[in-house]
Short mmCIF file of C-alpha atoms in Angstrom, two decimals:
data_model
loop_
_atom_site.label_atom_id
_atom_site.label_comp_id
_atom_site.label_asym_id
_atom_site.label_seq_id
_atom_site.Cartn_x
_atom_site.Cartn_y
_atom_site.Cartn_z
CA MET A 203 2.76 -162.78 113.98
CA ARG A 204 5.85 -164.62 115.09
CA ILE A 205 6.61 -162.40 118.09
CA THR A 206 4.51 -161.66 121.14
CA MET A 207 3.37 -158.08 121.55
CA ASP A 208 3.55 -156.37 124.91
CA PRO A 209 0.75 -153.76 124.70
CA ALA A 210 2.30 -151.62 127.46
CA VAL A 211 5.69 -151.46 125.70
CA VAL A 212 4.04 -150.78 122.34
CA ALA A 213 1.89 -147.97 123.77
CA GLN A 214 4.74 -146.38 125.69
CA ASN A 215 7.17 -146.42 122.75
CA PHE A 216 4.58 -145.40 120.16
CA ALA A 217 3.40 -142.44 122.27
CA ALA A 218 6.81 -140.81 121.83
CA PHE A 219 6.38 -140.88 118.02
CA LYS A 220 2.63 -140.32 117.60
CA ASN A 221 3.17 -136.96 115.87
CA ASN A 222 5.55 -138.38 113.28
CA SER A 223 4.11 -137.94 109.77
CA SER A 224 5.25 -141.38 108.58
CA LEU A 225 3.11 -142.86 111.37
CA GLN A 226 0.00 -140.75 110.74
CA GLU A 227 -2.35 -143.64 109.98
CA SER A 228 -1.42 -145.54 113.14
CA ALA A 229 -1.51 -142.29 115.14
CA GLN A 230 -5.16 -141.84 114.14
CA LEU A 231 -5.92 -145.33 115.45
CA PHE A 232 -3.86 -144.74 118.62
CA ALA A 233 -5.79 -141.51 119.32
CA LYS A 234 -9.05 -143.49 119.19
CA GLY A 235 -7.71 -146.15 121.55
CA LEU A 236 -7.59 -148.72 118.73
CA PRO A 237 -4.69 -151.07 118.03
CA ILE A 238 -2.08 -149.55 115.74
CA ALA A 239 -1.01 -151.35 112.57
CA GLU A 240 0.76 -154.63 113.27
CA MET A 241 3.99 -153.56 111.54
CA ILE A 242 4.17 -150.45 113.73
CA GLN A 243 3.41 -152.58 116.81
CA ALA A 244 6.36 -154.80 115.91
CA PHE A 245 8.62 -151.76 115.48
CA ALA A 246 7.38 -150.35 118.78
CA MET A 247 8.56 -153.44 120.63
CA ASN A 248 12.04 -151.94 120.17
CA ARG A 249 12.23 -148.14 120.59
CA SER A 250 15.42 -147.90 118.48
CA VAL A 251 13.79 -149.69 115.56
CA LEU A 252 10.70 -147.48 115.82
CA SER A 253 12.97 -144.44 115.91
CA ALA A 254 14.77 -145.61 112.77
CA PHE A 255 11.45 -146.10 110.96
CA ALA A 256 10.19 -142.72 112.15
CA ALA A 257 13.17 -141.07 110.44
CA PHE A 258 11.61 -142.26 107.15
CA GLU A 259 9.23 -139.26 107.40
CA ALA A 260 11.86 -137.20 105.56
CA ILE A 261 11.01 -139.28 102.46
CA TYR A 262 7.53 -140.62 103.14
CA PRO A 263 5.00 -139.18 102.81
CA HIS A 264 6.42 -135.73 102.11
CA GLY A 265 9.66 -136.19 100.21
CA GLY A 266 10.52 -134.55 96.90
CA LEU A 267 8.78 -137.11 94.68
CA GLU A 268 5.09 -137.02 93.84
CA ARG A 269 2.91 -139.13 96.11
CA GLY A 270 1.75 -141.21 93.15
CA ILE A 271 5.34 -142.25 92.45
CA LEU A 272 5.93 -143.10 96.11
CA GLU A 273 2.80 -145.25 96.41
CA LYS A 274 3.24 -147.02 93.08
CA VAL A 275 6.87 -147.87 93.73
CA ILE A 276 5.94 -149.16 97.19
CA LEU A 277 3.17 -151.29 95.66
CA CYS A 278 5.43 -152.52 92.85
CA ILE A 279 8.26 -153.69 95.10
CA SER A 280 5.88 -155.04 97.75
CA THR A 281 4.01 -157.05 95.12
CA ARG A 282 7.28 -158.49 93.82
CA ASN A 283 8.25 -159.43 97.41
CA GLN A 284 4.76 -160.79 98.18
CA CYS A 285 4.44 -158.59 101.28
CA GLN A 286 0.79 -158.86 102.32
CA PHE A 287 1.02 -156.00 104.81
CA CYS A 288 2.59 -153.44 102.46
CA VAL A 289 0.50 -154.36 99.40
CA ALA A 290 -2.86 -154.28 101.18
CA SER A 291 -2.12 -151.25 103.39
CA HIS A 292 -0.73 -149.15 100.53
CA GLN A 293 -3.64 -150.11 98.28
CA ASP A 294 -5.93 -148.62 100.95
CA ILE A 295 -3.69 -145.55 101.40
CA ALA A 296 -3.40 -144.94 97.65
CA ARG A 297 -7.14 -145.33 97.12
CA SER A 298 -7.87 -142.86 99.92
CA LEU A 299 -5.63 -140.37 98.11
CA GLY A 300 -7.33 -140.98 94.74
CA ILE A 301 -4.25 -142.71 93.29
CA THR A 302 -4.96 -145.50 90.80
CA VAL A 303 -3.38 -148.71 92.05
CA VAL A 304 -4.14 -150.94 89.07
CA ASN A 305 -1.01 -152.50 87.55
CA ALA A 306 1.34 -150.79 90.01
CA ASP A 307 3.94 -153.47 89.33
CA LYS A 308 3.79 -153.04 85.54
CA PRO A 309 5.78 -150.04 84.29
CA GLU A 310 4.30 -150.31 80.79
CA SER A 311 0.71 -149.85 82.03
CA PRO A 312 -1.24 -146.86 80.63
CA ASP A 313 -2.49 -146.32 84.20
CA HIS A 314 0.75 -144.46 85.03
CA SER A 315 2.11 -141.04 84.14
CA PRO A 316 5.42 -141.00 82.20
CA ARG A 317 7.37 -140.23 85.41
CA GLU A 318 5.55 -143.02 87.30
CA LYS A 319 6.32 -145.49 84.47
CA LEU A 320 10.01 -144.62 84.54
CA ALA A 321 10.20 -144.73 88.34
CA ILE A 322 8.53 -148.16 88.39
CA GLU A 323 10.80 -149.43 85.61
CA TYR A 324 13.85 -148.27 87.59
CA ALA A 325 12.55 -149.78 90.85
CA VAL A 326 12.05 -153.12 89.07
CA ALA A 327 15.59 -152.97 87.67
CA VAL A 328 17.03 -152.18 91.11
CA HIS A 329 15.00 -154.98 92.64
CA ARG A 330 16.03 -157.46 89.95
CA ASN A 331 19.78 -156.72 90.14
CA SER A 332 21.11 -153.41 91.45
CA ASN A 333 24.54 -154.23 89.98
CA GLN A 334 23.18 -154.33 86.44
CA ILE A 335 21.07 -151.22 85.89
CA PRO A 336 21.10 -150.71 82.11
CA VAL A 337 22.99 -147.57 81.04
CA GLU A 338 20.11 -146.62 78.74
CA LEU A 339 17.62 -146.80 81.62
CA PHE A 340 19.81 -144.60 83.78
CA GLN A 341 20.18 -142.08 80.95
CA ARG A 342 16.39 -141.86 80.64
CA LEU A 343 16.12 -141.54 84.41
CA ARG A 344 18.62 -138.64 84.47
CA ALA A 345 16.72 -136.89 81.67
CA THR A 346 13.50 -136.99 83.72
CA PHE A 347 14.53 -136.87 87.39
CA THR A 348 16.97 -134.69 89.29
CA ASP A 349 19.89 -136.33 91.03
CA ALA A 350 18.16 -135.68 94.37
CA GLU A 351 15.03 -137.44 93.10
CA ILE A 352 17.07 -140.40 91.83
CA VAL A 353 18.69 -140.73 95.25
CA GLU A 354 15.25 -140.59 96.92
CA LEU A 355 13.81 -143.15 94.48
CA THR A 356 16.74 -145.50 95.01
CA PHE A 357 16.50 -145.16 98.79
CA LEU A 358 12.74 -145.76 98.70
CA THR A 359 13.21 -148.92 96.63
CA GLY A 360 15.79 -150.32 99.04
CA PHE A 361 13.90 -149.28 102.15
CA ILE A 362 10.67 -150.90 100.96
CA ASN A 363 12.63 -154.11 100.34
CA LEU A 364 13.80 -153.97 103.96
CA LEU A 365 10.25 -153.41 105.24
CA ASN A 366 8.93 -156.25 103.08
CA TRP A 367 11.57 -158.64 104.41
CA PHE A 368 10.82 -157.55 107.98
CA ASN A 369 7.08 -158.09 107.55
CA ASN A 370 7.45 -161.39 105.71
CA ALA A 371 9.96 -162.83 108.21
CA LEU A 372 7.77 -161.94 111.21
CA GLU A 373 4.50 -162.79 109.40
CA VAL A 374 3.16 -159.27 110.03
CA GLN A 375 -0.40 -158.95 108.72
CA TYR A 376 -2.51 -156.01 107.59
CA ARG A 377 -6.02 -156.25 108.99
CA MET A 378 -7.64 -153.36 107.11
CA GLU A 379 -6.82 -150.92 109.93
CA PHE A 380 -6.39 -147.96 107.55
CA GLN A 381 -9.68 -148.30 105.69
CA GLY A 382 -11.75 -145.19 106.13
CA LEU A 383 -8.95 -143.14 107.72
CA HIS A 384 -8.11 -139.67 106.44
CA VAL A 385 -4.69 -139.90 104.83
CA LYS A 386 -2.67 -136.82 103.84
#
């Protein structure tokens, strides 16, 4: 990692958010006295940044979209951005939930439900060029998803891009911390 962690600052800041549902995996590690995930450690070096990430709990993991859609879109965008932390950690999270992670970045794969395929196709289009979403794609999206779900899906796609850029710029690494944890 490109920044130096201060364990006392990380512990103090993380303790204030340990009950946040978007931090549940790291909270399990924290409760056992183990190091929390490196991305969360980096966030915890700045309490305001950790607070901003913690607000993500309204969408992840318990937003309005199915968990399979959330995980597959995260994996799709993270694969496209080559984010080692997000790809590897969400593969472990998805597997622990029984979600198939094969071909998460390929909307045409038979491994996805029709809603997952469409969500992935839309996420790829947003990632490629958010100014040029095909009208036909958006019509199909509106026929399958509510406006609230489209807003959530669009936010998720953009937010995961931000997290990928953060992790890649700081060389944040996933070290298999979530393997074997109970994920909800």
